[in-house]
């Protein structure tokens, strides 16, 4: 920073009022609270305290299931009989002209799904044989076949999906939700992240980061094996009583600094230290799925002590029961290019779906049975879809794979405020473009916030001189899918 500019900034009226100690505007405001202790004042400033939404919500909490890599929607939900008829024929030029693809050039061959499709539930939703358990909950789902994004590589597509921008630095969806609503459980984070298949999403921690929001709103990554949260345990030689005394001293020092400077990150730091102390008892208990009845563990296909997506689905239900506001699951391995045997959309997809299909269906069923689904929004999907043709690099291979495809893909929602047994949107007969009811990424975000009781245009945070929001300058609530 220019030193002359910094000097001028320090002598402004705003800077003086912020640095004026007991005479600062923050201190004066606190003094008007009327006889409360300093600890009481800081409690009133707890950044994670429960807050009311802007209007009556239909959902109180969210479980977001992200299939990192982009699931092949044409082999799962979006059945295209015409594409099957044209299988292995050259792709018509009209679909390729002036188009770019991640790994395909020239004239690829069309590829109809090798999976068998049928209609399920009273609603008659088309689903493939790769997801037999989700077929059983078809009437709980709202399947959106007309999702669209403008990003065709993983990292920017995931950033756009979770932060509203393809570039890093913005707050994530879960951070916006906890910023707007706070948390109803003082002993657990308001926003929890669980990762399976051994790999973080391409967007990395930015997918659950707080960006320019106070850091207390970022997601807390928990692990289903070993120490649930890194560094939450006491270090060697320190017992719980000593930890308490240490935190008390840190709190006093931070309170003094907050009293002098009024910086929002100081209140955040105090809240985080105290939450970490309470989490030492609460987190190991809620993360221990071995406490569940045997039949419940088997229903999910979970294995206590072994990290898996099934374990994380069961954990999501346990966390929601404890009033965690936003639970986000990331599962790597949905990038079906066909460059390896496990990326083949025949057996490879069936095997991958087996790790997802059973626990997701069990999660939806259990939420319904326990009376939680009416207040919980479940979101399932990837960052984009897959092409209706074979991936260029594997055109001569025996392995079948598809390239990245942003123009249209499928997601589903279930639970609070969403129409059950519904299909929204359509794509053309070959699956190249949306023909009805396009849903953009910002539209999805606006709809999720609406279900939680927020007008996405009014949930804002001022940063660098302007008001930012999750949906940037776009987004329309998809009202036709709301119950």
Coordinates of C-alpha atoms in Angstrom, one line a residue:
X1 CA 0.0 0.0 0.0
X2 CA 1.2 3.5 -0.7
X3 CA 2.6 4.9 2.6
X4 CA 1.2 8.4 1.9
X5 CA -2.3 6.9 1.3
X6 CA -2.0 4.9 4.5
X7 CA -1.1 8.0 6.5
X8 CA -4.1 9.9 5.1
X9 CA -6.4 6.9 5.9
X10 CA -5.2 6.9 9.5
X11 CA -6.1 10.5 10.1
X12 CA -9.6 10.4 8.8
X13 CA -12.6 10.9 11.1
X14 CA -13.7 7.3 10.6
X15 CA -10.3 6.0 11.6
X16 CA -10.3 8.2 14.7
X17 CA -13.7 7.0 15.8
X18 CA -12.7 3.4 15.3
X19 CA -9.5 3.8 17.3
X20 CA -10.8 6.0 20.1
X21 CA -10.9 3.2 22.7
X22 CA -13.6 3.7 25.3
X23 CA -14.9 6.7 23.3
X24 CA -15.2 4.7 20.0
X25 CA -18.7 4.3 18.4
X26 CA -18.6 0.6 19.2
X27 CA -17.9 1.2 22.8
X28 CA -20.5 3.9 23.1
X29 CA -23.1 1.6 21.5
X30 CA -22.2 -1.2 23.9
X31 CA -22.4 1.2 26.9
X32 CA -26.0 1.9 26.0
X33 CA -27.0 -1.7 26.4
X34 CA -27.8 -0.9 30.0
X35 CA -25.8 -2.3 32.9
X36 CA -24.7 -5.6 31.2
X37 CA -21.4 -7.1 32.0
X38 CA -18.6 -7.1 29.4
X39 CA -19.1 -10.9 29.0
X40 CA -22.8 -10.2 28.4
X41 CA -22.0 -7.6 25.8
X42 CA -19.7 -10.0 24.0
X43 CA -22.4 -12.7 24.2
X44 CA -24.8 -10.3 22.5
X45 CA -22.2 -9.9 19.8
X46 CA -21.8 -13.6 19.2
X47 CA -21.6 -13.9 15.4
X48 CA -23.1 -17.4 15.4
X49 CA -26.2 -16.4 17.5
X50 CA -29.5 -17.6 15.9
X51 CA -31.0 -15.0 13.7
X52 CA -34.4 -14.7 12.0
X53 CA -34.6 -15.0 8.2
X54 CA -36.3 -12.2 6.2
X55 CA -39.5 -14.1 5.9
X56 CA -41.0 -17.4 7.0
X57 CA -38.8 -20.2 5.7
X58 CA -39.9 -23.6 4.4
X59 CA -36.5 -25.1 5.2
X60 CA -34.5 -24.7 8.4
X61 CA -31.4 -26.6 7.3
X62 CA -29.7 -28.0 4.2
X63 CA -27.8 -31.2 3.3
X64 CA -25.9 -30.6 0.1
X65 CA -24.6 -33.8 -1.6
X66 CA -22.0 -32.9 -4.2
X67 CA -20.8 -35.5 -6.7
X68 CA -17.5 -33.9 -7.6
X69 CA -16.5 -34.4 -11.2
X70 CA -19.9 -34.1 -13.0
X71 CA -22.1 -37.2 -13.0
X72 CA -23.2 -38.5 -16.4
X73 CA -26.8 -37.4 -16.3
X74 CA -27.7 -39.1 -19.6
X75 CA -26.9 -42.4 -17.9
X76 CA -28.8 -41.7 -14.7
X77 CA -31.8 -39.4 -15.2
X78 CA -32.2 -37.9 -18.6
X79 CA -33.3 -40.8 -20.9
X80 CA -32.7 -40.2 -24.6
X81 CA -34.1 -43.1 -26.7
X82 CA -33.3 -41.1 -29.9
X83 CA -29.7 -40.9 -28.9
X84 CA -29.6 -44.7 -28.4
X85 CA -30.9 -45.0 -32.0
X86 CA -28.1 -42.8 -33.3
X87 CA -25.4 -44.5 -31.2
X88 CA -21.9 -44.6 -32.8
X89 CA -22.9 -42.3 -35.6
X90 CA -20.9 -39.1 -36.3
X91 CA -22.1 -36.1 -34.3
X92 CA -24.0 -33.6 -36.6
X93 CA -22.0 -30.5 -37.4
X94 CA -24.8 -28.2 -36.1
X95 CA -24.0 -29.4 -32.6
X96 CA -20.3 -28.8 -32.9
X97 CA -20.0 -25.5 -34.8
X98 CA -18.3 -22.8 -32.8
X99 CA -18.2 -25.0 -29.7
X100 CA -15.3 -25.8 -27.4
X101 CA -15.0 -28.9 -25.3
X102 CA -12.5 -29.8 -22.6
X103 CA -10.9 -32.9 -24.2
X104 CA -12.7 -33.4 -27.5
X105 CA -12.0 -32.1 -31.0
X106 CA -12.9 -33.1 -34.5
X107 CA -16.1 -35.0 -35.1
X108 CA -16.9 -37.3 -32.2
X109 CA -19.4 -40.2 -32.3
X110 CA -22.8 -40.0 -30.6
X111 CA -23.2 -42.3 -27.7
X112 CA -26.6 -43.5 -26.4
X113 CA -26.7 -44.8 -22.8
X114 CA -25.8 -48.5 -22.3
X115 CA -28.0 -48.5 -19.2
X116 CA -31.7 -49.6 -19.0
X117 CA -34.2 -47.0 -18.1
X118 CA -37.7 -47.3 -16.7
X119 CA -40.3 -45.0 -15.0
X120 CA -40.6 -45.1 -11.3
X121 CA -43.0 -44.0 -8.6
X122 CA -46.5 -42.5 -9.1
X123 CA -44.8 -39.6 -10.8
X124 CA -43.2 -41.9 -13.5
X125 CA -39.7 -40.4 -13.2
X126 CA -37.2 -41.9 -15.7
X127 CA -34.3 -43.5 -13.9
X128 CA -31.6 -45.9 -14.9
X129 CA -30.6 -49.3 -13.6
X130 CA -27.5 -47.8 -12.0
X131 CA -29.5 -46.2 -9.2
X132 CA -32.0 -49.0 -8.0
X133 CA -32.4 -47.5 -4.5
X134 CA -33.1 -44.0 -5.6
X135 CA -35.9 -45.5 -7.7
X136 CA -37.6 -46.3 -4.4
X137 CA -37.8 -42.7 -3.4
X138 CA -38.7 -41.3 -6.8
X139 CA -41.8 -39.7 -5.4
X140 CA -39.8 -37.7 -2.9
X141 CA -37.6 -36.1 -5.7
X142 CA -37.8 -32.9 -7.7
X143 CA -35.6 -33.7 -10.7
X144 CA -34.3 -30.6 -12.6
X145 CA -33.2 -31.7 -16.1
X146 CA -32.5 -28.2 -17.3
X147 CA -29.5 -27.1 -15.2
X148 CA -27.0 -24.9 -17.1
X149 CA -23.6 -23.4 -16.3
X150 CA -21.1 -21.4 -18.3
X151 CA -18.0 -23.2 -16.9
X152 CA -16.7 -26.4 -18.4
X153 CA -13.7 -27.1 -16.2
X154 CA -14.0 -28.4 -12.7
X155 CA -12.5 -25.7 -10.5
X156 CA -14.2 -22.7 -11.9
X157 CA -17.5 -24.7 -12.3
X158 CA -17.4 -25.7 -8.6
X159 CA -16.5 -22.2 -7.5
X160 CA -19.4 -20.8 -9.5
X161 CA -21.7 -23.4 -8.0
X162 CA -20.7 -22.8 -4.4
X163 CA -19.6 -19.1 -4.3
X164 CA -21.4 -17.5 -7.2
X165 CA -18.2 -16.6 -9.0
X166 CA -15.7 -18.8 -11.1
X167 CA -12.8 -17.1 -9.3
X168 CA -11.8 -17.7 -5.7
X169 CA -12.3 -15.2 -2.9
X170 CA -16.1 -15.2 -2.5
X171 CA -18.0 -16.7 0.4
X172 CA -19.5 -20.1 -0.1
X173 CA -23.2 -21.0 0.0
X174 CA -22.9 -22.6 3.4
X175 CA -21.1 -19.5 4.7
X176 CA -23.8 -17.2 3.4
X177 CA -26.5 -19.4 5.1
X178 CA -24.7 -19.4 8.5
X179 CA -24.1 -15.7 8.2
X180 CA -27.8 -15.1 7.6
X181 CA -29.2 -17.6 10.1
X182 CA -26.5 -18.3 12.7
X183 CA -26.7 -21.7 14.5
X184 CA -29.1 -23.2 17.0
X185 CA -26.5 -25.5 18.6
X186 CA -23.8 -23.8 20.6
X187 CA -21.7 -26.9 20.8
X188 CA -21.3 -27.7 17.1
X189 CA -20.3 -25.7 14.1
X190 CA -23.2 -24.2 12.1
X191 CA -21.6 -25.4 8.8
X192 CA -20.0 -28.8 8.6
X193 CA -18.1 -30.3 5.7
X194 CA -17.5 -34.1 5.1
X195 CA -15.3 -35.4 2.3
X196 CA -15.2 -39.0 0.9
X197 CA -13.2 -41.0 -1.7
X198 CA -10.0 -39.6 -0.5
X199 CA -9.8 -36.5 -2.6
X200 CA -11.0 -32.9 -2.0
X201 CA -13.2 -31.2 -4.6
X202 CA -11.3 -29.4 -7.4
X203 CA -12.2 -26.0 -5.9
X204 CA -10.6 -27.1 -2.6
X205 CA -11.4 -25.4 0.7
X206 CA -12.8 -22.4 -1.3
X207 CA -15.9 -24.5 -1.8
X208 CA -16.7 -24.0 1.9
X209 CA -14.6 -20.9 2.7
X210 CA -16.0 -17.7 4.1
X211 CA -14.3 -15.4 1.6
X212 CA -14.6 -11.8 2.8
X213 CA -17.2 -12.8 5.5
X214 CA -15.8 -13.1 9.0
X215 CA -14.0 -16.5 9.2
X216 CA -16.4 -17.8 11.9
X217 CA -18.8 -18.6 9.0
X218 CA -16.5 -20.9 7.1
X219 CA -17.2 -24.6 7.0
X220 CA -15.6 -26.9 9.5
X221 CA -14.2 -30.0 7.9
X222 CA -14.9 -33.1 10.0
X223 CA -13.5 -36.6 9.4
X224 CA -15.3 -39.9 9.9
X225 CA -12.0 -41.6 10.9
X226 CA -9.6 -40.6 13.6
X227 CA -9.8 -37.2 15.2
X228 CA -13.1 -35.7 13.9
X229 CA -11.6 -32.2 13.7
X230 CA -7.9 -31.5 13.4
X231 CA -6.3 -29.9 16.4
X232 CA -9.5 -30.0 18.5
X233 CA -7.9 -32.4 21.0
X234 CA -5.7 -31.2 23.8
X235 CA -2.0 -31.3 23.0
X236 CA 0.2 -33.6 25.1
X237 CA 0.6 -32.4 28.7
X238 CA -2.5 -30.3 28.7
X239 CA -5.7 -31.5 30.3
X240 CA -9.2 -29.9 30.0
X241 CA -8.9 -27.8 33.0
X242 CA -5.6 -26.3 31.8
X243 CA -7.2 -25.7 28.4
X244 CA -10.0 -23.8 30.1
X245 CA -7.6 -21.6 32.0
X246 CA -5.6 -20.9 28.8
X247 CA -8.8 -19.9 26.9
X248 CA -9.9 -17.7 29.8
X249 CA -6.6 -15.7 29.5
X250 CA -6.9 -15.6 25.7
X251 CA -10.5 -14.4 26.0
X252 CA -9.5 -11.6 28.4
X253 CA -6.8 -10.4 26.0
X254 CA -9.1 -10.6 23.0
X255 CA -11.9 -8.8 24.9
X256 CA -9.4 -6.0 25.7
X257 CA -8.4 -5.7 22.0
X258 CA -12.0 -5.8 20.9
X259 CA -12.9 -3.1 23.4
X260 CA -10.0 -0.9 22.1
X261 CA -10.3 -1.6 18.3
X262 CA -13.8 -3.0 17.7
X263 CA -12.6 -5.2 14.9
X264 CA -15.2 -7.9 13.9
X265 CA -12.6 -10.6 13.6
X266 CA -11.8 -10.3 17.3
X267 CA -15.3 -11.3 18.2
X268 CA -14.9 -14.1 15.7
X269 CA -11.7 -15.3 17.3
X270 CA -13.4 -15.4 20.8
X271 CA -16.4 -17.3 19.4
X272 CA -14.1 -19.8 17.6
X273 CA -12.0 -20.5 20.7
X274 CA -15.1 -21.1 22.8
X275 CA -16.7 -23.3 20.2
X276 CA -13.6 -25.4 19.8
X277 CA -13.6 -26.0 23.6
X278 CA -17.2 -27.1 23.5
X279 CA -16.6 -29.2 20.4
X280 CA -14.1 -31.4 22.3
X281 CA -17.0 -33.1 24.0
X282 CA -19.8 -32.7 21.5
X283 CA -18.1 -33.5 18.2
X284 CA -16.7 -37.0 19.1
X285 CA -20.1 -38.0 20.4
X286 CA -22.1 -36.9 17.3
X287 CA -19.5 -38.3 14.9
X288 CA -19.5 -41.8 16.5
X289 CA -21.8 -43.7 14.2
X290 CA -21.2 -46.9 16.1
X291 CA -23.8 -45.6 18.5
X292 CA -26.5 -46.2 15.8
X293 CA -28.5 -49.5 15.8
X294 CA -27.1 -52.2 13.6
X295 CA -30.0 -52.1 11.3
X296 CA -29.6 -48.4 10.6
X297 CA -25.9 -48.8 9.9
X298 CA -26.7 -51.6 7.5
X299 CA -29.4 -49.6 5.8
X300 CA -26.9 -47.0 4.8
X301 CA -24.2 -49.5 4.0
X302 CA -22.0 -47.7 6.5
X303 CA -18.9 -49.1 8.2
X304 CA -17.9 -47.4 11.5
X305 CA -14.2 -46.5 11.6
X306 CA -13.8 -46.5 7.8
X307 CA -14.2 -43.3 5.9
X308 CA -16.9 -43.5 3.2
X309 CA -19.7 -41.6 1.6
X310 CA -22.2 -43.9 3.3
X311 CA -20.7 -43.0 6.7
X312 CA -21.0 -39.3 5.8
X313 CA -24.6 -39.6 4.8
X314 CA -25.4 -41.2 8.2
X315 CA -23.3 -38.5 9.9
X316 CA -25.3 -35.8 8.0
X317 CA -28.5 -37.1 9.5
X318 CA -27.0 -37.2 13.0
X319 CA -25.7 -33.6 12.5
X320 CA -29.1 -32.3 11.3
X321 CA -30.7 -33.9 14.3
X322 CA -28.4 -31.8 16.4
X323 CA -29.5 -28.6 14.6
X324 CA -26.4 -28.1 12.5
X325 CA -27.6 -25.6 9.9
X326 CA -25.7 -26.6 6.8
X327 CA -24.0 -30.0 6.1
X328 CA -22.1 -30.3 2.9
X329 CA -20.8 -33.7 1.5
X330 CA -18.2 -33.9 -1.2
X331 CA -17.7 -37.2 -3.0
X332 CA -14.9 -37.5 -5.6
X333 CA -14.9 -39.9 -8.5
X334 CA -17.7 -38.7 -10.9
X335 CA -15.4 -37.6 -13.7
X336 CA -16.3 -40.3 -16.3
X337 CA -14.0 -39.6 -19.2
X338 CA -13.4 -43.3 -19.9
X339 CA -9.6 -43.0 -19.6
X340 CA -9.6 -45.9 -17.0
X341 CA -11.7 -49.0 -16.3
X342 CA -13.3 -47.4 -13.3
X343 CA -14.4 -44.4 -15.5
X344 CA -16.4 -46.7 -17.9
X345 CA -20.0 -45.5 -17.9
X346 CA -21.1 -49.2 -18.0
X347 CA -19.7 -51.2 -15.0
X348 CA -17.6 -48.3 -13.7
X349 CA -20.7 -46.1 -13.3
X350 CA -22.7 -48.9 -11.7
X351 CA -19.9 -49.6 -9.2
X352 CA -19.6 -45.9 -8.3
X353 CA -23.3 -45.5 -8.0
X354 CA -23.4 -48.4 -5.6
X355 CA -21.4 -46.3 -3.1
X356 CA -23.9 -43.4 -3.4
X357 CA -27.3 -44.8 -4.3
X358 CA -28.0 -46.8 -1.2
X359 CA -26.9 -44.2 1.4
X360 CA -28.6 -41.3 -0.3
X361 CA -31.9 -43.2 -0.6
X362 CA -31.5 -44.3 3.1
X363 CA -30.9 -40.7 4.1
X364 CA -34.0 -39.4 2.4
X365 CA -36.1 -42.3 3.8
X366 CA -34.8 -41.8 7.3
X367 CA -35.3 -38.0 7.2
X368 CA -38.9 -38.7 6.2
X369 CA -39.5 -41.3 8.9
X370 CA -38.0 -39.1 11.6
X371 CA -40.1 -36.1 10.7
X372 CA -37.0 -34.1 9.6
X373 CA -37.5 -34.0 5.8
X374 CA -40.3 -31.4 6.0
X375 CA -37.7 -28.9 7.5
X376 CA -34.6 -30.1 5.7
X377 CA -33.7 -29.4 2.1
X378 CA -31.6 -32.1 0.4
X379 CA -29.7 -31.1 -2.8
X380 CA -27.9 -33.6 -5.1
X381 CA -25.8 -33.0 -8.1
X382 CA -22.4 -32.1 -9.7
X383 CA -20.8 -29.0 -11.2
X384 CA -21.8 -29.8 -14.8
X385 CA -22.9 -32.7 -17.0
X386 CA -21.4 -35.0 -19.6
X387 CA -21.5 -34.9 -23.4
X388 CA -24.0 -36.9 -25.6
X389 CA -21.0 -38.1 -27.5
X390 CA -17.8 -40.1 -26.7
X391 CA -14.9 -38.3 -25.2
X392 CA -12.3 -37.5 -27.9
X393 CA -9.3 -39.0 -26.3
X394 CA -11.0 -42.4 -25.9
X395 CA -12.8 -42.6 -29.2
X396 CA -11.0 -45.8 -30.2
X397 CA -11.0 -47.4 -26.8
X398 CA -13.1 -50.2 -25.5
X399 CA -13.9 -48.0 -22.5
X400 CA -16.9 -45.7 -22.8
X401 CA -16.6 -42.2 -21.5
X402 CA -18.1 -38.7 -21.9
X403 CA -16.5 -35.2 -21.9
X404 CA -17.5 -32.3 -19.7
X405 CA -20.7 -30.6 -20.7
X406 CA -22.0 -27.3 -19.2
X407 CA -25.0 -26.7 -21.4
X408 CA -27.4 -29.0 -19.7
X409 CA -27.2 -31.4 -16.8
X410 CA -29.4 -32.8 -14.1
X411 CA -29.7 -32.2 -10.3
X412 CA -32.4 -33.2 -7.8
X413 CA -33.9 -31.6 -4.7
X414 CA -35.9 -33.2 -2.0
X415 CA -37.6 -32.2 1.2
X416 CA -38.7 -28.8 2.7
X417 CA -40.7 -26.6 0.3
X418 CA -40.0 -28.6 -2.8
X419 CA -42.7 -30.3 -5.0
X420 CA -42.4 -34.1 -4.6
X421 CA -42.3 -36.5 -7.6
X422 CA -41.7 -33.7 -10.1
X423 CA -39.6 -33.3 -13.2
X424 CA -38.7 -29.7 -14.2
X425 CA -37.2 -28.7 -17.5
X426 CA -36.5 -30.5 -20.7
X427 CA -33.6 -31.1 -23.1
X428 CA -33.7 -31.9 -26.8
X429 CA -34.0 -35.4 -28.1
X430 CA -30.2 -35.9 -28.3
X431 CA -29.4 -34.1 -25.0
X432 CA -27.5 -31.2 -26.5
X433 CA -29.5 -28.2 -25.4
X434 CA -32.3 -27.1 -23.1
X435 CA -35.7 -26.8 -24.7
X436 CA -37.8 -25.7 -21.7
X437 CA -37.3 -24.0 -18.3
X438 CA -33.6 -23.3 -18.2
X439 CA -32.2 -23.1 -14.6
X440 CA -28.9 -21.3 -14.2
X441 CA -26.5 -21.6 -11.2
X442 CA -27.6 -18.3 -9.7
X443 CA -31.2 -19.4 -10.1
X444 CA -30.5 -22.5 -8.1
X445 CA -28.7 -20.4 -5.4
X446 CA -31.6 -17.9 -5.3
X447 CA -34.1 -20.8 -4.9
X448 CA -32.1 -22.4 -2.0
X449 CA -31.9 -19.1 -0.2
X450 CA -35.6 -18.5 -0.8
X451 CA -36.5 -21.8 0.8
X452 CA -34.4 -20.7 3.9
X453 CA -36.4 -17.5 4.1
X454 CA -34.1 -15.0 2.3
X455 CA -34.5 -12.7 -0.7
X456 CA -31.2 -13.4 -2.5
X457 CA -31.0 -9.7 -3.5
X458 CA -31.2 -8.6 0.1
X459 CA -28.8 -11.0 1.8
X460 CA -25.7 -8.9 1.3
X461 CA -22.4 -8.0 2.9
X462 CA -20.5 -4.8 2.3
X463 CA -17.0 -5.2 1.1
X464 CA -14.5 -2.9 -0.7
X465 CA -17.2 -0.2 -1.0
X466 CA -20.1 -2.2 -2.4
X467 CA -22.7 -4.7 -1.3
X468 CA -21.9 -8.3 -2.4
X469 CA -24.3 -11.2 -2.6
X470 CA -24.1 -14.9 -3.4
X471 CA -26.0 -14.5 -6.7
X472 CA -23.9 -11.6 -7.9
X473 CA -26.2 -9.6 -10.3
X474 CA -28.3 -12.5 -11.5
X475 CA -30.7 -15.2 -10.3
X476 CA -34.4 -15.9 -10.3
X477 CA -36.2 -18.1 -7.8
X478 CA -37.6 -21.2 -9.6
X479 CA -41.1 -20.8 -8.3
X480 CA -42.6 -23.7 -10.2
X481 CA -40.7 -26.3 -8.2
X482 CA -41.8 -24.8 -4.8
X483 CA -44.7 -26.5 -3.0

